[in-house]
mmCIF file of C-alpha atoms in Angstrom:
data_model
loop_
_atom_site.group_PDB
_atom_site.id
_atom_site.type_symbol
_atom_site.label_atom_id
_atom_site.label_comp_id
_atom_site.label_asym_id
_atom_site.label_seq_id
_atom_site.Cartn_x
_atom_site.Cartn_y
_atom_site.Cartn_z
ATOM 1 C CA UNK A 1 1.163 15.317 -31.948
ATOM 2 C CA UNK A 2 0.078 12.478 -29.778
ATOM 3 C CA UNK A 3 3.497 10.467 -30.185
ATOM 4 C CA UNK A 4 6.042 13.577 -29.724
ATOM 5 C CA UNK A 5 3.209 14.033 -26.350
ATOM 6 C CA UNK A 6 4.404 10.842 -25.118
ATOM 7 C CA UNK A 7 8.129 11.097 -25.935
ATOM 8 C CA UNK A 8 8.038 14.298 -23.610
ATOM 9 C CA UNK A 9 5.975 12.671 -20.730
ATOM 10 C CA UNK A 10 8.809 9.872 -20.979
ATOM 11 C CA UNK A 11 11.487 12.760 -21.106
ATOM 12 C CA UNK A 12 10.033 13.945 -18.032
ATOM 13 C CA UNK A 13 10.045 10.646 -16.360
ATOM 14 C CA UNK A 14 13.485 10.355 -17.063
ATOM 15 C CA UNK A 15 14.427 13.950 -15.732
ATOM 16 C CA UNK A 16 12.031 13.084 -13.012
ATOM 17 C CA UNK A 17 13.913 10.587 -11.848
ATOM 18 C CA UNK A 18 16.950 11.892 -12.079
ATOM 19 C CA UNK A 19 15.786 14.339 -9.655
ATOM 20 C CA UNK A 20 15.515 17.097 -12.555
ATOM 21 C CA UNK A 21 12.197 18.543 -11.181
ATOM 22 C CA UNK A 22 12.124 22.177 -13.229
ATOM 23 C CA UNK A 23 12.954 20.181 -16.306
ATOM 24 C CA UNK A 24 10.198 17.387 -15.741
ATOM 25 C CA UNK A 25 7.743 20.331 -15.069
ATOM 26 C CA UNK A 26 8.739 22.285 -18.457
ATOM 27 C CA UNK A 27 7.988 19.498 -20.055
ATOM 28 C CA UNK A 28 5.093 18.319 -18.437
ATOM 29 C CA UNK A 29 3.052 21.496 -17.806
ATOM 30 C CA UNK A 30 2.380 22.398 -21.524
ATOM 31 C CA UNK A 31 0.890 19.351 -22.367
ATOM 32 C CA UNK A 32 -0.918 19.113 -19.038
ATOM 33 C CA UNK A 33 -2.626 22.624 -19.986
ATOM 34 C CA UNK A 34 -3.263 21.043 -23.590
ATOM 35 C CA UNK A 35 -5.800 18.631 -21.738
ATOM 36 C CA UNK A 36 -3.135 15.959 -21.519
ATOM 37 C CA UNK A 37 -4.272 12.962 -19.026
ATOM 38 C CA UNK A 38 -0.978 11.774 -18.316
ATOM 39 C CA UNK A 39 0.283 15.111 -18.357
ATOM 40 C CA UNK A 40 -2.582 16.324 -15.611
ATOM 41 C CA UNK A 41 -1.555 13.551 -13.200
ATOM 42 C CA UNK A 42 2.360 13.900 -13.291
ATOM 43 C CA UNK A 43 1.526 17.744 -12.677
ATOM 44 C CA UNK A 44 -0.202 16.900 -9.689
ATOM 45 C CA UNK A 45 2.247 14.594 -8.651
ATOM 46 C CA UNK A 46 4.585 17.271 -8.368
ATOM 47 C CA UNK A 47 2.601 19.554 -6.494
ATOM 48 C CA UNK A 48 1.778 16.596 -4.130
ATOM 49 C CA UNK A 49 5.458 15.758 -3.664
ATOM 50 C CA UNK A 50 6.576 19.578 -3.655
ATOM 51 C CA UNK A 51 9.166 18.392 -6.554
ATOM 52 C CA UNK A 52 10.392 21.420 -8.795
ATOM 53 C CA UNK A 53 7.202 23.873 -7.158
ATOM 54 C CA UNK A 54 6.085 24.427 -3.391
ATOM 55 C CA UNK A 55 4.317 21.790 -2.145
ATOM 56 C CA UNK A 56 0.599 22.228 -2.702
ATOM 57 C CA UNK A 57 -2.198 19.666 -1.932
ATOM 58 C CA UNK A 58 -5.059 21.884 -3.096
ATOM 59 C CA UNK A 59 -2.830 22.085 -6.511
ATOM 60 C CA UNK A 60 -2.469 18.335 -6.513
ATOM 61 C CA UNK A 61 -6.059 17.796 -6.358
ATOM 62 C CA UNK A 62 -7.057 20.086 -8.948
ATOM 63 C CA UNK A 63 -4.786 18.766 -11.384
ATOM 64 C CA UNK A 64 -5.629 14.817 -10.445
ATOM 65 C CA UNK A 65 -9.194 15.933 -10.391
ATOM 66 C CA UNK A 66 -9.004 16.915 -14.604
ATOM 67 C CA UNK A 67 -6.851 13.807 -14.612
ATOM 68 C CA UNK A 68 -9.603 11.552 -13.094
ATOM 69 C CA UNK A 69 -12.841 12.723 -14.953
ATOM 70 C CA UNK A 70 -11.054 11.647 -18.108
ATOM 71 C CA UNK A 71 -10.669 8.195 -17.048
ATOM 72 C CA UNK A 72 -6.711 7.903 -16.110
ATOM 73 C CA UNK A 73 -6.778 5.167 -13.326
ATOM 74 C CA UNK A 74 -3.578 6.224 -11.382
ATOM 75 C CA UNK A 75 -4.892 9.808 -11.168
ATOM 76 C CA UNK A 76 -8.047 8.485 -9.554
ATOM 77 C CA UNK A 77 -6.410 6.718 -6.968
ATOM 78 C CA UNK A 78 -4.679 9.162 -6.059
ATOM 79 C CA UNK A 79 -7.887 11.818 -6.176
ATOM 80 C CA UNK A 80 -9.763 9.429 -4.094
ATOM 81 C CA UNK A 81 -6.294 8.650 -1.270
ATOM 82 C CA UNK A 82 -6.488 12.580 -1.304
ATOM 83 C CA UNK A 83 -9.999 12.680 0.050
ATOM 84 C CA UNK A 84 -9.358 9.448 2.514
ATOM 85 C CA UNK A 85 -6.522 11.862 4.122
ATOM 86 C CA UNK A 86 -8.450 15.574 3.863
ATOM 87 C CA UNK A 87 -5.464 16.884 1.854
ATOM 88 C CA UNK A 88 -5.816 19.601 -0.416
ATOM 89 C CA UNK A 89 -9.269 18.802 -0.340
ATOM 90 C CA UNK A 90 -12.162 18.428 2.644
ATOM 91 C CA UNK A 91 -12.054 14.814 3.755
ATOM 92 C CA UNK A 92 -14.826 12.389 2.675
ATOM 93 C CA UNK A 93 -14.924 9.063 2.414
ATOM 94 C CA UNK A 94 -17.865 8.898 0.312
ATOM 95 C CA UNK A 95 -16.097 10.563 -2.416
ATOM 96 C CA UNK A 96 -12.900 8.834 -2.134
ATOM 97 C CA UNK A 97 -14.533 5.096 -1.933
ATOM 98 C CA UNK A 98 -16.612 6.387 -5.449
ATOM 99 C CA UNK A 99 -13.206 7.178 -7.087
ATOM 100 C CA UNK A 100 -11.221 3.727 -5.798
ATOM 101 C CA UNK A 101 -14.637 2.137 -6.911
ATOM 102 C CA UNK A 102 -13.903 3.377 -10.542
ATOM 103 C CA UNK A 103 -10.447 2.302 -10.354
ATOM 104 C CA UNK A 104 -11.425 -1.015 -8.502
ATOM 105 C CA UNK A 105 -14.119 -1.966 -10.984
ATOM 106 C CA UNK A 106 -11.560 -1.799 -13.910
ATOM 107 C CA UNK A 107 -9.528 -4.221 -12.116
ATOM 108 C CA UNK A 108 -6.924 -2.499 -10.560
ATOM 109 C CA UNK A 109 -4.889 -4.212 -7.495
ATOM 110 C CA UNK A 110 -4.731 -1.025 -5.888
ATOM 111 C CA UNK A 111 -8.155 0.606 -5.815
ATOM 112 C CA UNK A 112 -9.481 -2.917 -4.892
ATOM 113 C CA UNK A 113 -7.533 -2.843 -1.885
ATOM 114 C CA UNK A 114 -8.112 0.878 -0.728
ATOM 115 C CA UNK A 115 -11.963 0.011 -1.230
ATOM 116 C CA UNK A 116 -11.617 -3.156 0.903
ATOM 117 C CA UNK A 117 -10.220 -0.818 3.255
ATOM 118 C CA UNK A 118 -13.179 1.790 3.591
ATOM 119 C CA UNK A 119 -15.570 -1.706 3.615
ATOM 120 C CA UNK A 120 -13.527 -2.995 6.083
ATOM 121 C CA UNK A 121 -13.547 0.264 9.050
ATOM 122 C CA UNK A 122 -16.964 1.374 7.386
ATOM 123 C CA UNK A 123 -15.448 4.571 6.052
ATOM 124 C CA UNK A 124 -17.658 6.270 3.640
ATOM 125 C CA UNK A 125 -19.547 2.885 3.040
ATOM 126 C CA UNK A 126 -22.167 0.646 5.793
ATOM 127 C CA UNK A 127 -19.037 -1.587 7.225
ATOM 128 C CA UNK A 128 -19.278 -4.621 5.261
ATOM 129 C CA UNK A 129 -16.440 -7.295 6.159
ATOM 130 C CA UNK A 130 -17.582 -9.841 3.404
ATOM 131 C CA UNK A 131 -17.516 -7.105 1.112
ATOM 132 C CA UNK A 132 -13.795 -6.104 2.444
ATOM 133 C CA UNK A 133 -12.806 -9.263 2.143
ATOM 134 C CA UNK A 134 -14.376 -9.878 -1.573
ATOM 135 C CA UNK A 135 -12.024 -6.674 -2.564
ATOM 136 C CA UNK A 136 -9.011 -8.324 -0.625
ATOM 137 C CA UNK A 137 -9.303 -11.452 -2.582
ATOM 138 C CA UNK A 138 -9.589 -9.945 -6.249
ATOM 139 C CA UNK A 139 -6.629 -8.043 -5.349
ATOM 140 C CA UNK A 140 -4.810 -10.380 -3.610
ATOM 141 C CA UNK A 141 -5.217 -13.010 -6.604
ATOM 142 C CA UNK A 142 -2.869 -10.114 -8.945
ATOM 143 C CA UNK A 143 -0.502 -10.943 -6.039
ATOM 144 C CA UNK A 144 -1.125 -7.441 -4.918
ATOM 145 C CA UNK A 145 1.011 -8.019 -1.472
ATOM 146 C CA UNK A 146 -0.918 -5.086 0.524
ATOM 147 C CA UNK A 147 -4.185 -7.065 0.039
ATOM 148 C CA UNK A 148 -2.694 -10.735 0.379
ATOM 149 C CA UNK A 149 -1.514 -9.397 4.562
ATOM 150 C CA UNK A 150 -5.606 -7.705 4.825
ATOM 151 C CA UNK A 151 -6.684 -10.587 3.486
ATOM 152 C CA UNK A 152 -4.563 -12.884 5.452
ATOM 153 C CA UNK A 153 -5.757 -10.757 8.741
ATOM 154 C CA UNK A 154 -9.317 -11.521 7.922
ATOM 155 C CA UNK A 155 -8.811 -15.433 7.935
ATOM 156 C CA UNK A 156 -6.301 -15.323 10.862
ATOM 157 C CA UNK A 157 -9.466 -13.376 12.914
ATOM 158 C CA UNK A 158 -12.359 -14.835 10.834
ATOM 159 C CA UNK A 159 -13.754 -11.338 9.675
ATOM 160 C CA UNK A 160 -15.723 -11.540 6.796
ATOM 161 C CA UNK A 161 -14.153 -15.060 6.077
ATOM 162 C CA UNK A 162 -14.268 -18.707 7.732
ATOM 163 C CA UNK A 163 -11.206 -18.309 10.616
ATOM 164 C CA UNK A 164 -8.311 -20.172 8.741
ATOM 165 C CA UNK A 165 -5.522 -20.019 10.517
ATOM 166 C CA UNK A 166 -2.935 -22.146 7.845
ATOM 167 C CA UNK A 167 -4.170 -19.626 5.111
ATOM 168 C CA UNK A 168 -3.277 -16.616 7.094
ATOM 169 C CA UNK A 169 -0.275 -17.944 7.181
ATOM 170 C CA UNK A 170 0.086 -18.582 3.384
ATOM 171 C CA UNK A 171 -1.521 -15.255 2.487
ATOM 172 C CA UNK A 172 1.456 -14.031 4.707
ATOM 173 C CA UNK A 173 4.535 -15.626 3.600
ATOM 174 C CA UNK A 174 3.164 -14.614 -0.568
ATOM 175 C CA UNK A 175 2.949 -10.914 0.886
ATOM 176 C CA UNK A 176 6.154 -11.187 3.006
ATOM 177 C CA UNK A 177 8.278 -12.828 0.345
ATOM 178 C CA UNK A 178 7.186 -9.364 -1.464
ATOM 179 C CA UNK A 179 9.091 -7.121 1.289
ATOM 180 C CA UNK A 180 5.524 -6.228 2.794
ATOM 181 C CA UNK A 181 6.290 -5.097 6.326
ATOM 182 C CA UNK A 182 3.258 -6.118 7.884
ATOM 183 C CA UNK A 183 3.069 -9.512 6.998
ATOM 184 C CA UNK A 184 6.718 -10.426 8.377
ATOM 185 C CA UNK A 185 5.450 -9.101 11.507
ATOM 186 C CA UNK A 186 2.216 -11.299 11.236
ATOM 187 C CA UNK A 187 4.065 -14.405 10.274
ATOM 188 C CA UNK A 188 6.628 -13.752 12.732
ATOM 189 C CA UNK A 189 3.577 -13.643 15.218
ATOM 190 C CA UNK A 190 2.118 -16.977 13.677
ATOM 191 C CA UNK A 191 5.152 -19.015 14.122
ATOM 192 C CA UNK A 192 6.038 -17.965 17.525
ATOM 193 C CA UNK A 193 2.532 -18.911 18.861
ATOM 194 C CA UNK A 194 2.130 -21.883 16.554
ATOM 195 C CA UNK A 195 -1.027 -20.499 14.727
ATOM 196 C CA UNK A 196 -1.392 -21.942 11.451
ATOM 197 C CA UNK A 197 1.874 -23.649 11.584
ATOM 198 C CA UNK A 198 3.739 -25.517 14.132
ATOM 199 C CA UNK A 199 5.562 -23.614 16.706
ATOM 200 C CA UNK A 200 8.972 -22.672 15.212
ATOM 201 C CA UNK A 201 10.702 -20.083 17.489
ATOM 202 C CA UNK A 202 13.774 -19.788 14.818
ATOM 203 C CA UNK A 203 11.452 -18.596 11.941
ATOM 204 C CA UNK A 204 9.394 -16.270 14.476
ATOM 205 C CA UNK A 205 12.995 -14.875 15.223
ATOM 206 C CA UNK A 206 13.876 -14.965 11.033
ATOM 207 C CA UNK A 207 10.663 -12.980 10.190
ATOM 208 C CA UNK A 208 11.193 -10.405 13.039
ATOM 209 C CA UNK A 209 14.351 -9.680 12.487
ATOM 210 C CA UNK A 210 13.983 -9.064 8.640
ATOM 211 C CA UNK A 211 11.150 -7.227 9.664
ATOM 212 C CA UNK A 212 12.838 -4.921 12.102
ATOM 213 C CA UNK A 213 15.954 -4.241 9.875
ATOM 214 C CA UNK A 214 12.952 -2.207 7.532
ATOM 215 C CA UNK A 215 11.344 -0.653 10.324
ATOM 216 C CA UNK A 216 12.490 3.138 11.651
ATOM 217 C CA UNK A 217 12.860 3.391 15.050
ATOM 218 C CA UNK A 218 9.893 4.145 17.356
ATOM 219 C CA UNK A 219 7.444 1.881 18.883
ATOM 220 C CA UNK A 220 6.314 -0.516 16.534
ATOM 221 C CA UNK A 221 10.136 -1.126 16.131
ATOM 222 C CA UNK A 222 10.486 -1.410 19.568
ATOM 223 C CA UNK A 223 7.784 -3.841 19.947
ATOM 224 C CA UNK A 224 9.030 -5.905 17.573
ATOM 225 C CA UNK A 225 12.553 -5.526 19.330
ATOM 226 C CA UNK A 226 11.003 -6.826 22.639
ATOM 227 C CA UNK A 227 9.360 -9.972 20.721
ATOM 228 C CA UNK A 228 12.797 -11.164 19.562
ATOM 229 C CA UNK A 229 14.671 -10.500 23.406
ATOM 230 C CA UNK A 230 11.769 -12.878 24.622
ATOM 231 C CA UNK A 231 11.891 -15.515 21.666
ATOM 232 C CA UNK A 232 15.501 -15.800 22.349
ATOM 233 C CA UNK A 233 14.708 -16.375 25.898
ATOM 234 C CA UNK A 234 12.509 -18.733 24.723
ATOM 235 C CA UNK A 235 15.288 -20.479 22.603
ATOM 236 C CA UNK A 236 16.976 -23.478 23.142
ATOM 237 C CA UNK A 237 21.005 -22.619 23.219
ATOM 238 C CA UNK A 238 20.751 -24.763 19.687
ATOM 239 C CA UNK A 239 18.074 -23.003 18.439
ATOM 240 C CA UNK A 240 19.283 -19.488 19.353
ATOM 241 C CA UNK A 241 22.583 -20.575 17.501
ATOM 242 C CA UNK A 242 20.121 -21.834 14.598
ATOM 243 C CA UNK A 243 19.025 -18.808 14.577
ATOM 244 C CA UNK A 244 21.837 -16.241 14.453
ATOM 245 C CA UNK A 245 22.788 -18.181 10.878
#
């Protein structure tokens, strides 16, 4: 039965997707109540989403929780992101690093990085920022883009790492060539004030812009908006014609 299993949790993928919801959970809710891993954790997805059924974080949990205790990684993460937030569940970081640590220690990008995280702010864990930054770097090596801008944070402020300003900048640009939000705002940052790199007010202006036509309005956005009005102040008439290209 295990291969007609899997041809339905693809069949509600694909009605999933297609924004079939009822259809994903018919399909999806028999096998979950079988004992169905995959099953469990695309339940609880809906219930986390409120796709098809009411939104429901205590739902989500319970049905990520019999996803997790048998082992299935993205249901763990999940589990674990569920207690770093208190939804559905009372928060505690103690419980949520133990469930990225599963996922982490079975080499997954993902878990590494959330566990860097709780290392990092000392969440759950004694603040370690050698530790964080030992997470970062496993991650960050699977070209996990989240954990190549923490990672790149650490050596621009020399947290956990020796300061190295020129691989903040590299750990950057891999993360922002990835569409990671963050890291065009760092690198913008890095080439406006020539840390790392040599001053280059046109690529400051590049990465800012690119990163504010992602960014919803609000103030980060507006922040970032006010950093490219003074760069182009800062422009040469050349460069700010460089620059609209």
């Amino acid at each position: 039965s295990s291969m007609i299993d899997v041809t339905k949790i693809n069949s509600g993928w694909t009605a999933y997707q297609q924004g079939d919801y009822s259809l994903a959970l018919r399909l999806w809710k028999p096998l979950a109540d079988r004992g169905s891993a995959d099953a469990q954790y695309c339940v609880g997805m809906l219930y986390y989403n409120g796709s098809g059924v009411l939104q429901a974080y205590s739902a989500a949990a319970e049905w990520y929780r019999l996803s997790a205790e048998q082992g299935f990684c993205p249901a763990q993460l999940s589990l674990g992101n569920l207690y770093e937030k208190g939804l559905g569940v009372s928060p505690d970081y103690h419980v949520a690093g133990e469930w990225y640590r599963r996922v982490a220690e079975r080499g997954e990008a993902s878990g590494q990085w959330a566990l860097g995280n709780l290392f990092r702010d000392g969440l759950g864990v004694s603040k370690d920022l050698a530790v964080a930054a030992g997470w970062y770097r496993l991650a960050a090596d699977q070209g996990f883009a989240p954990a190549q801008c923490s990672l790149g944070k650490m050596y621009e402020t020399g947290q956990g790492v020796a300061q190295d300003e020129a691989l903040a900048v590299e750990l950057y640009k891999l993360a922002a060539n990835q569409d990671f939000l963050q890291a065009k705002i760092n690198l913008s940052f890095m080439y406006a004030n020539g840390r790392g790199v040599w001053r280059d007010y046109v690529a400051a202006h590049m990465w800012a812009s690119l990163a504010l036509a992602k960014m919803e309005d609000g103030k980060a956005a507006r922040l970032v908006q006010r950093n490219i009005v003074d760069l182009e102040l800062a422009m040469t008439p050349q460069q700010r014609a460089e620059a609209q290209c």
